[in-house]
CSV table of C-alpha atoms and ligand atoms in Angstrom, one decimal:
chain,number,residue,atom,x,y,z
A,1,MET,CA,143.5,96.1,59.7
A,2,LYS,CA,143.1,99.6,59.6
A,3,THR,CA,144.3,101.9,62.0
A,4,SER,CA,140.5,102.9,63.4
A,5,TYR,CA,137.3,102.3,62.3
A,6,ASP,CA,133.7,104.3,62.5
A,7,PHE,CA,131.9,101.5,64.1
A,8,ALA,CA,133.3,97.6,65.7
A,9,VAL,CA,130.7,95.4,66.4
A,10,ILE,CA,131.6,93.2,69.1
A,11,GLY,CA,129.3,89.7,68.7
A,12,ALA,CA,128.5,88.1,65.1
A,13,GLY,CA,125.1,86.5,66.4
A,14,VAL,CA,122.1,88.1,64.4
A,15,PHE,CA,121.7,91.1,66.5
A,16,GLY,CA,125.2,92.1,65.6
A,17,ALA,CA,125.1,91.1,61.8
A,18,TRP,CA,122.0,92.8,61.1
A,19,THR,CA,123.5,95.5,63.0
A,20,ALA,CA,126.4,95.8,61.1
A,21,ARG,CA,124.8,95.8,58.2
A,22,TYR,CA,122.8,98.8,58.4
A,23,LEU,CA,125.8,100.7,59.5
A,24,ARG,CA,128.0,99.4,56.6
A,25,GLN,CA,124.9,100.6,54.4
A,26,SER,CA,125.8,104.0,55.5
A,27,GLY,CA,128.9,103.7,54.3
A,28,ALA,CA,130.7,104.1,57.5
A,29,SER,CA,133.5,102.1,58.2
A,30,VAL,CA,132.6,98.6,60.2
A,31,ILE,CA,134.4,95.7,61.8
A,32,VAL,CA,133.3,93.1,63.4
A,33,LEU,CA,134.7,91.0,66.2
A,34,ASP,CA,133.9,87.5,67.6
A,35,ALA,CA,135.7,85.2,70.1
A,36,TYR,CA,134.1,82.0,68.3
A,37,GLY,CA,132.9,83.2,64.5
A,38,PRO,CA,129.0,84.4,63.4
A,39,GLY,CA,127.0,81.3,63.9
A,40,ASN,CA,129.4,79.4,66.3
A,41,GLY,CA,128.1,76.7,68.2
A,42,ARG,CA,128.4,78.4,71.8
A,43,SER,CA,126.3,81.0,70.2
A,44,SER,CA,122.5,81.2,71.1
A,45,SER,CA,122.5,81.9,66.6
A,46,GLY,CA,123.8,79.0,66.2
A,47,GLY,CA,121.2,76.8,66.2
A,48,GLU,CA,119.9,74.9,63.4
A,49,THR,CA,116.4,75.9,63.3
A,50,ARG,CA,114.6,79.1,64.8
A,51,ILE,CA,110.9,80.4,64.6
A,52,ILE,CA,109.2,83.2,63.0
A,53,ARG,CA,106.2,84.2,63.6
A,54,THR,CA,104.5,87.3,64.3
A,55,GLY,CA,101.9,86.4,66.7
A,56,TYR,CA,103.2,87.9,70.2
A,57,GLY,CA,99.5,88.3,72.3
A,58,GLY,CA,98.6,91.6,72.2
A,59,ASP,CA,101.8,92.8,72.1
A,60,GLU,CA,101.8,95.1,69.1
A,61,LEU,CA,106.0,96.0,69.4
A,62,TYR,CA,107.4,92.5,68.7
A,63,SER,CA,104.4,91.5,66.2
A,64,ARG,CA,105.3,94.7,64.4
A,65,TRP,CA,109.2,94.0,64.3
A,66,ALA,CA,108.5,90.1,63.0
A,67,HIS,CA,106.1,91.0,60.7
A,68,ARG,CA,108.8,94.0,59.3
A,69,SER,CA,111.6,91.3,59.8
A,70,LEU,CA,110.3,88.2,57.3
A,71,PRO,CA,110.4,90.3,54.3
A,72,ILE,CA,113.6,91.5,54.4
A,73,TRP,CA,114.6,88.1,55.8
A,74,ARG,CA,113.4,86.4,52.4
A,75,GLU,CA,115.0,89.9,50.8
A,76,PHE,CA,118.4,89.1,51.7
A,77,PHE,CA,117.7,85.3,50.8
A,78,ALA,CA,116.5,86.2,47.7
A,79,ARG,CA,119.8,88.1,47.0
A,80,ILE,CA,122.1,85.7,47.8
A,81,GLY,CA,120.1,83.3,45.8
A,82,ARG,CA,119.8,80.8,49.2
A,83,ASP,CA,116.9,80.4,50.7
A,84,PHE,CA,117.1,79.9,54.1
A,85,PHE,CA,113.4,79.9,55.2
A,86,THR,CA,111.0,77.5,54.9
A,87,GLN,CA,107.0,78.3,55.4
A,88,THR,CA,105.9,75.7,57.7
A,89,GLY,CA,102.8,77.4,59.3
A,90,VAL,CA,103.1,78.3,63.2
A,91,LEU,CA,100.3,77.2,65.2
A,92,TRP,CA,99.8,78.2,68.9
A,93,LEU,CA,97.8,75.7,70.9
A,94,ALA,CA,96.0,77.0,74.0
A,95,ASP,CA,92.4,77.4,75.8
A,96,ARG,CA,90.0,79.9,74.8
A,97,ALA,CA,91.0,81.2,78.6
A,98,ASP,CA,94.4,82.1,77.5
A,99,SER,CA,94.3,86.0,76.8
A,100,HIS,CA,97.6,85.5,75.1
A,101,VAL,CA,96.6,83.7,72.1
A,102,SER,CA,93.3,84.4,72.0
A,103,GLN,CA,93.7,88.1,71.7
A,104,MET,CA,96.4,87.5,69.0
A,105,PRO,CA,94.0,86.9,65.8
A,106,ALA,CA,92.7,90.8,66.7
A,107,LEU,CA,96.2,92.1,66.2
A,108,LEU,CA,97.4,90.0,63.2
A,109,GLY,CA,94.5,91.2,61.4
A,110,ARG,CA,95.2,95.0,62.1
A,111,LEU,CA,98.7,94.2,60.7
A,112,GLY,CA,97.4,92.2,57.8
A,113,VAL,CA,98.8,89.1,58.8
A,114,ARG,CA,97.0,86.0,57.7
A,115,CYS,CA,95.6,83.8,60.4
A,116,GLU,CA,92.8,81.0,61.2
A,117,THR,CA,91.2,80.5,64.4
A,118,LEU,CA,91.3,76.4,64.8
A,119,SER,CA,89.0,74.6,67.2
A,120,ALA,CA,90.2,71.8,69.2
A,121,ALA,CA,88.2,69.5,66.3
A,122,GLU,CA,89.6,71.0,63.4
A,123,ILE,CA,93.2,70.8,64.8
A,124,GLY,CA,92.7,67.1,65.5
A,125,TYR,CA,91.6,66.3,62.4
A,126,ARG,CA,93.9,68.0,60.5
A,127,TYR,CA,96.8,67.1,63.0
A,128,PRO,CA,96.1,63.3,63.8
A,129,GLN,CA,99.8,63.0,65.0
A,130,LEU,CA,99.1,65.3,67.5
A,131,ILE,CA,96.6,64.6,70.5
A,132,PHE,CA,96.2,67.7,72.9
A,133,SER,CA,93.1,67.1,75.3
A,134,ASP,CA,93.8,70.2,77.2
A,135,ILE,CA,93.3,72.8,74.5
A,136,SER,CA,90.2,74.6,72.8
A,137,LEU,CA,91.9,76.9,70.9
A,138,GLY,CA,94.8,77.4,67.8
A,139,VAL,CA,95.7,80.1,66.1
A,140,LEU,CA,97.4,79.3,62.9
A,141,GLU,CA,99.9,81.5,60.7
A,142,PRO,CA,99.9,80.0,57.3
A,143,GLU,CA,102.9,82.6,56.3
A,144,SER,CA,105.2,82.0,58.8
A,145,GLY,CA,107.8,79.3,59.3
A,146,VAL,CA,111.2,78.1,60.1
A,147,LEU,CA,114.6,80.2,59.2
A,148,LEU,CA,117.8,78.0,59.2
A,149,ALA,CA,119.4,80.4,61.6
A,150,ARG,CA,123.2,79.0,61.6
A,151,SER,CA,123.2,79.1,57.7
A,152,ALA,CA,121.2,82.6,57.7
A,153,VAL,CA,124.0,83.8,60.0
A,154,GLN,CA,126.7,82.4,58.6
A,155,ALA,CA,125.8,83.7,55.1
A,156,LEU,CA,125.2,87.0,56.4
A,157,GLY,CA,128.7,87.1,57.7
A,158,LYS,CA,130.0,86.2,54.2
A,159,ASP,CA,127.7,88.9,52.6
A,160,LEU,CA,129.3,91.7,55.1
A,161,ALA,CA,132.5,90.4,54.6
A,162,GLU,CA,132.1,90.5,50.4
A,163,SER,CA,130.5,94.5,51.2
A,164,GLY,CA,133.5,95.5,52.9
A,165,VAL,CA,132.9,94.9,56.8
A,166,GLU,CA,136.4,93.7,58.5
A,167,PHE,CA,136.0,90.1,60.4
A,168,LEU,CA,138.5,89.6,63.1
A,169,THR,CA,138.3,86.0,65.5
A,170,ALA,CA,139.3,87.8,68.8
A,171,ALA,CA,137.6,88.1,72.3
A,172,ALA,CA,137.1,91.5,73.5
A,173,LEU,CA,137.9,91.9,76.7
A,174,PRO,CA,135.9,93.9,79.2
A,175,PRO,CA,136.0,97.9,78.6
A,176,ARG,CA,138.1,99.9,81.6
A,177,GLY,CA,137.6,103.2,82.3
A,178,GLY,CA,134.9,105.1,81.7
A,179,GLY,CA,133.9,108.6,79.5
A,180,ARG,CA,134.6,108.4,75.4
A,181,LEU,CA,136.1,104.6,74.8
A,182,ALA,CA,139.0,105.0,72.2
A,183,GLU,CA,139.9,101.3,71.7
A,184,ILE,CA,138.9,98.2,73.2
A,185,LYS,CA,142.2,95.1,74.0
A,186,THR,CA,141.5,91.9,72.7
A,187,LEU,CA,142.7,88.7,74.9
A,188,ALA,CA,145.3,87.7,72.3
A,189,GLY,CA,146.8,91.6,73.0
A,190,ASP,CA,145.8,93.7,70.0
A,191,ALA,CA,143.5,96.9,70.6
A,192,VAL,CA,141.0,97.7,68.2
A,193,ALA,CA,139.8,101.7,67.8
A,194,ALA,CA,136.5,103.3,66.5
A,195,GLY,CA,134.7,106.1,67.1
A,196,THR,CA,131.5,103.5,68.1
A,197,PHE,CA,131.5,100.3,70.2
A,198,ILE,CA,128.3,98.2,70.0
A,199,PHE,CA,128.7,94.9,72.0
A,200,ALA,CA,125.9,92.2,70.9
A,201,CYS,CA,127.5,89.5,72.9
A,202,GLY,CA,124.4,87.5,74.0
A,203,ALA,CA,124.3,85.8,76.9
A,204,TRP,CA,128.1,86.9,77.7
A,205,LEU,CA,127.2,90.1,78.2
A,206,PRO,CA,127.4,89.7,81.8
A,207,LYS,CA,130.6,88.6,82.2
A,208,LEU,CA,131.5,91.7,80.1
A,209,PHE,CA,129.6,94.3,81.5
A,210,PRO,CA,129.4,92.6,85.6
A,211,ASP,CA,128.6,95.7,87.1
A,212,VAL,CA,125.6,96.7,85.0
A,213,LEU,CA,124.6,93.3,83.6
A,214,ALA,CA,125.3,90.6,86.4
A,215,GLU,CA,121.6,90.8,87.2
A,216,ARG,CA,120.1,91.9,84.5
A,217,ILE,CA,120.6,89.3,82.0
A,218,PHE,CA,120.2,85.5,83.1
A,219,PRO,CA,122.0,83.1,80.7
A,220,THR,CA,119.7,79.7,81.3
A,221,ARG,CA,120.5,76.3,79.8
A,222,GLN,CA,117.8,74.9,77.3
A,223,ASP,CA,118.4,71.5,76.0
A,224,VAL,CA,116.8,70.7,72.5
A,225,PHE,CA,116.0,67.6,70.8
A,226,PHE,CA,115.8,65.9,66.9
A,227,LEU,CA,114.2,62.7,67.4
A,228,GLY,CA,113.9,60.0,64.5
A,229,PRO,CA,109.9,59.4,62.9
A,230,PRO,CA,109.5,55.7,61.9
A,231,PRO,CA,111.4,54.9,58.2
A,232,GLY,CA,109.3,56.2,55.6
A,233,SER,CA,107.2,58.1,57.9
A,234,ALA,CA,106.1,61.8,56.3
A,235,ALA,CA,104.1,62.6,59.0
A,236,PHE,CA,106.4,65.4,60.7
A,237,HIS,CA,107.0,66.6,57.5
A,238,VAL,CA,106.0,70.4,56.2
A,239,GLY,CA,103.2,70.3,54.9
A,240,LYS,CA,101.7,67.4,57.3
A,241,MET,CA,102.8,69.5,60.8
A,242,PRO,CA,103.2,72.9,61.5
A,243,ALA,CA,105.6,74.3,63.8
A,244,TRP,CA,103.6,74.8,67.3
A,245,LEU,CA,103.8,76.1,70.6
A,246,HIS,CA,101.6,74.3,73.4
A,247,HIS,CA,101.2,78.0,75.2
A,248,THR,CA,98.8,76.1,78.0
A,249,HIS,CA,101.6,73.7,79.3
A,250,PRO,CA,103.5,74.6,81.8
A,251,ASP,CA,106.4,73.7,80.4
A,252,ARG,CA,105.4,75.4,76.8
A,253,PRO,CA,106.7,72.9,74.4
A,254,TYR,CA,107.6,73.7,71.4
A,255,ALA,CA,107.9,71.6,67.9
A,256,LEU,CA,108.9,72.1,64.2
A,257,PRO,CA,108.5,70.4,61.5
A,258,ASP,CA,111.3,68.1,60.0
A,259,VAL,CA,113.0,70.9,57.9
A,260,ASP,CA,116.4,70.2,56.1
A,261,GLY,CA,116.3,66.9,57.4
A,262,ARG,CA,117.2,67.1,60.7
A,263,GLY,CA,114.0,65.0,62.2
A,264,PHE,CA,111.0,66.6,64.7
A,265,LYS,CA,112.8,69.2,66.9
A,266,ILE,CA,111.4,69.6,70.0
A,267,ALA,CA,112.2,71.8,73.2
A,268,PHE,CA,110.9,73.3,76.4
A,269,ASP,CA,110.4,76.7,76.3
A,270,ARG,CA,110.7,77.2,79.9
A,271,HIS,CA,113.9,78.7,81.2
A,272,GLY,CA,116.7,75.7,82.3
A,273,PRO,CA,119.3,76.2,85.0
A,274,GLU,CA,121.7,78.9,85.2
A,275,CYS,CA,125.1,78.6,82.7
A,276,ASP,CA,128.2,79.8,81.6
A,277,PRO,CA,127.9,79.9,77.6
A,278,ASP,CA,131.3,79.3,77.1
A,279,HIS,CA,132.1,76.1,79.6
A,280,GLN,CA,128.9,74.8,79.8
A,281,ALA,CA,128.5,71.0,78.8
A,282,ARG,CA,127.0,70.7,75.7
A,283,LEU,CA,125.0,67.3,76.2
A,284,VAL,CA,121.7,67.1,77.1
A,285,SER,CA,120.8,65.5,80.5
A,286,ALA,CA,119.0,62.2,81.6
A,287,ASP,CA,116.3,64.1,83.3
A,288,SER,CA,115.7,66.6,80.1
A,289,LEU,CA,115.4,63.6,77.9
A,290,GLN,CA,112.9,61.2,80.8
A,291,HIS,CA,110.5,64.6,80.7
A,292,LEU,CA,110.7,64.8,77.3
A,293,LYS,CA,109.7,61.3,76.7
A,294,ALA,CA,106.7,61.6,79.1
A,295,TYR,CA,105.3,64.4,77.2
A,296,LEU,CA,105.6,62.7,73.8
A,297,LYS,CA,103.8,59.6,75.0
A,298,GLN,CA,100.5,61.8,76.1
A,299,HIS,CA,101.0,64.1,73.0
A,300,VAL,CA,103.0,63.0,70.1
A,301,PRO,CA,102.7,59.3,71.2
A,302,SER,CA,104.1,58.0,68.1
A,303,LEU,CA,107.4,59.7,68.7
A,304,ALA,CA,107.6,58.3,72.5
A,305,GLU,CA,110.1,55.5,71.6
A,306,ALA,CA,111.3,57.5,68.3
A,307,PRO,CA,115.3,57.4,68.6
A,308,VAL,CA,116.7,60.8,69.2
A,309,ILE,CA,119.2,61.4,66.3
A,310,GLU,CA,120.6,64.5,67.7
A,311,THR,CA,120.2,67.2,70.5
A,312,ARG,CA,121.6,70.6,71.2
A,313,VAL,CA,122.1,72.6,74.1
A,314,CYS,CA,122.0,76.0,73.8
A,315,GLN,CA,121.2,79.3,76.3
A,316,TYR,CA,119.0,81.5,76.1
A,317,GLU,CA,120.0,85.5,77.4
A,318,ASN,CA,116.7,86.4,79.3
A,319,THR,CA,116.1,89.9,80.8
A,320,TRP,CA,113.5,90.1,83.6
A,321,ASN,CA,110.7,90.2,81.4
A,322,GLY,CA,111.9,89.1,77.8
A,323,ASP,CA,112.3,92.7,76.8
A,324,PHE,CA,115.1,93.4,74.5
A,325,LEU,CA,118.1,95.6,75.6
A,326,ILE,CA,119.1,98.3,73.3
A,327,ASP,CA,121.0,101.0,74.8
A,328,ARG,CA,123.8,102.9,75.9
A,329,HIS,CA,126.3,101.7,78.1
A,330,PRO,CA,125.9,104.3,81.1
A,331,GLY,CA,129.5,105.0,81.7
A,332,PHE,CA,130.7,105.4,78.3
A,333,ASP,CA,129.8,107.9,75.9
A,334,ASN,CA,130.1,106.0,72.1
A,335,VAL,CA,129.4,102.0,73.4
A,336,TRP,CA,125.9,100.6,72.8
A,337,LEU,CA,124.5,97.2,74.3
A,338,ALA,CA,122.3,94.6,72.2
A,339,GLY,CA,121.4,91.8,73.9
A,340,GLY,CA,118.6,89.9,76.0
A,341,GLY,CA,116.9,88.0,72.9
A,342,SER,CA,115.2,86.2,75.9
A,343,GLY,CA,114.6,82.8,73.5
A,344,HIS,CA,113.0,84.8,70.8
A,345,GLY,CA,115.2,87.2,69.6
A,346,PHE,CA,116.5,85.6,66.4
A,347,LYS,CA,113.5,86.5,64.0
A,348,HIS,CA,114.0,90.2,64.8
A,349,GLY,CA,117.3,90.6,63.4
A,350,PRO,CA,116.4,92.6,61.1
A,351,ALA,CA,114.2,94.8,62.8
A,352,LEU,CA,116.6,95.3,65.3
A,353,GLY,CA,119.5,95.9,63.4
A,354,GLU,CA,117.0,99.1,61.9
A,355,TYR,CA,116.6,100.3,65.3
A,356,LEU,CA,120.0,100.5,66.7
A,357,SER,CA,121.9,101.5,63.4
A,358,ALA,CA,119.1,104.6,63.8
A,359,ARG,CA,119.9,105.3,67.3
A,360,VAL,CA,123.7,104.9,66.5
A,361,LEU,CA,123.6,106.6,63.1
A,362,ILE,CA,120.9,109.6,63.6
A,363,GLY,CA,120.3,109.8,67.6
A,364,ALA,CA,116.2,108.8,66.1
A,365,PRO,CA,114.0,108.6,69.2
A,366,GLN,CA,114.3,105.6,71.8
A,367,GLU,CA,111.9,102.9,72.8
A,368,ALA,CA,111.3,103.0,76.9
A,369,ARG,CA,111.2,98.9,77.0
A,370,PHE,CA,114.7,98.6,75.5
A,371,SER,CA,116.2,100.7,77.7
A,372,LEU,CA,118.8,99.6,80.6
A,373,ALA,CA,116.6,101.7,83.0
A,374,SER,CA,113.8,99.3,82.2
A,375,LYS,CA,115.6,96.4,83.1
A,376,GLN,CA,115.0,94.9,86.0
A,377,THR,CA,116.9,92.6,88.4
A,378,ARG,CA,114.1,89.7,88.9
A,379,GLN,CA,112.5,87.1,86.9
A,380,LEU,CA,109.0,88.1,85.4
A,381,ARG,CA,108.6,86.8,82.4
A,382,ALA,CA,106.1,88.3,79.9
A,383,VAL,CA,106.9,88.7,76.7
A,384,TYR,CA,105.8,85.1,74.5
B,401,LIG,C1,116.9,77.0,71.9
B,401,LIG,C2,116.7,78.0,71.6
B,401,LIG,C3,115.8,78.4,70.9
B,401,LIG,C4,115.1,79.4,70.7
B,401,LIG,N1,114.1,79.8,69.5
B,401,LIG,C5,114.1,80.7,68.9
B,401,LIG,C6,112.7,81.2,67.9
B,401,LIG,O1,112.3,79.9,67.3
B,401,LIG,N2,113.1,82.1,67.2
B,401,LIG,C7,113.4,83.0,67.4
B,401,LIG,O2,113.2,83.9,67.0
B,401,LIG,N3,114.4,82.8,68.4
B,401,LIG,C8,114.8,82.0,69.2
B,401,LIG,N4,115.8,82.1,69.8
B,401,LIG,C9,116.1,82.9,70.6
B,401,LIG,C10,117.5,83.4,69.6
B,401,LIG,O3,118.3,82.2,69.0
B,401,LIG,C11,118.5,84.3,70.3
B,401,LIG,O4,118.0,85.6,71.2
B,401,LIG,C12,118.9,85.0,69.5
B,401,LIG,O5,120.3,84.3,68.4
B,401,LIG,C13,120.3,86.0,70.1
B,401,LIG,O6,121.6,86.6,69.5
B,401,LIG,P1,122.4,87.3,69.4
B,401,LIG,O7,123.4,88.0,68.3
B,401,LIG,O8,122.1,88.1,70.6
B,401,LIG,O9,123.4,86.5,70.7
B,401,LIG,P2,124.5,85.2,69.8
B,401,LIG,O10,123.8,84.5,68.7
B,401,LIG,O11,124.9,84.3,71.3
B,401,LIG,O12,125.6,86.0,69.7
B,401,LIG,C14,126.8,86.6,70.7
B,401,LIG,C15,128.3,86.4,70.0
B,401,LIG,O13,128.7,87.2,70.4
B,401,LIG,C16,130.4,86.9,70.7
B,401,LIG,N5,131.3,87.0,71.9
B,401,LIG,C17,130.4,86.5,73.4
B,401,LIG,N6,131.7,87.5,74.0
B,401,LIG,C18,132.5,87.6,73.3
B,401,LIG,C19,133.4,88.4,73.2
B,401,LIG,N7,134.1,88.8,74.6
B,401,LIG,N8,134.3,89.0,72.5
B,401,LIG,C20,133.7,88.8,70.9
B,401,LIG,N9,133.0,88.1,70.6
B,401,LIG,C21,132.3,87.6,71.6
B,401,LIG,C22,129.7,85.2,70.6
B,401,LIG,O14,131.2,84.0,70.2
B,401,LIG,C23,128.6,84.8,70.1
B,401,LIG,O15,128.7,84.7,68.3
B,401,LIG,C24,115.9,80.9,70.8
B,401,LIG,C25,117.5,80.4,71.3
B,401,LIG,C26,117.6,79.0,71.8
B,401,LIG,C27,119.1,79.3,72.7
């Protein structure tokens, strides 16, 4: 270990890893600390799969970031010779009165993203294994798909290490004092000195900075199910079913086709109960399973009695409305905070790393929506 680094990035999830990558590319010395390691089972980036899609209603900022990020992910996968992207297509399901989905095609068109508008009849014809009597509009992004999240983040970590970034398995303690931070202490009693510190600690940010973030980042527990289709059935394979988001449903269910042999993945995007990312039990609740079964009976009847072959419990790290937090810490001159992925951050890793490194390295202007000042203490989700 060196005596001091240009940058210390705390947190090796997708936000920290992509930020470290861009900082290292500038020639700077970088150390990355993670309490449990890149893509670990407690982190939000440690899930098997994450959807990457460009559609964000009329929200141009996140549409542009997703559009920017996908080719960068793909370039990275091509360079390392391991493809962690599957082009499944992503289908939004809504009714025509839903302005979020109905304004999507115009924005995607402006950005040059291919999309198809489907009627309920076309959706029923193309995907007979799904039943959506409550929708009248579908917007399909055929070129979007699914990232193998944990594998991608771990590959990024390996690539960073090969490019000279140091990794340390260590839990950073909350920094004390104010002004210019010289070093951080770890739980094991070590000290890491750096010119600038970037805390990309996902759902742990409120624990590290309770005075600033306890009421501005809300970690919620999210149950995820993988179901086993009947033997010999290809109905839920890639090519037969896209990833889909049932946007008109109050619980906002979403599902992914069988990628990498894990089965049909389904979860509810509605925020679950508040949770602690270190200690929450990672077993799905019986209520949650019952709720899922009721949904399947109505919308995916052939899987209503399918065996649950795997479950995961992860957490969202929500800001008040879903906008990311990427800003300086108000009490330290050389400390940055990056988080608030709010259930949709994974895809944006490359764009976020590019954005944050440009603020840190050359003082590029900041987007107001990412500022700490914009983060309210109530919850009113607006980004989907
Ligand atoms: C069930 C679920 C489904 C999702 N689906 C999608 C999707 O389809 N598409 C999408 O784009 N996004 C999705 N997301 C959101 C996305 O996964 C997150 O926004 C993103 O992974 C957040 O990354 P992060 O780097 O901020 O946090 P994390 O991945 O949680 O990383 C934070 C890291 O910080 C480390 N850390 C914490 N405290 C310390 C400390 N004191 N010292 C050292 N290290 C520390 C942790 O160990 C962890 O590795 C989903 C999230 C969940 C939970």
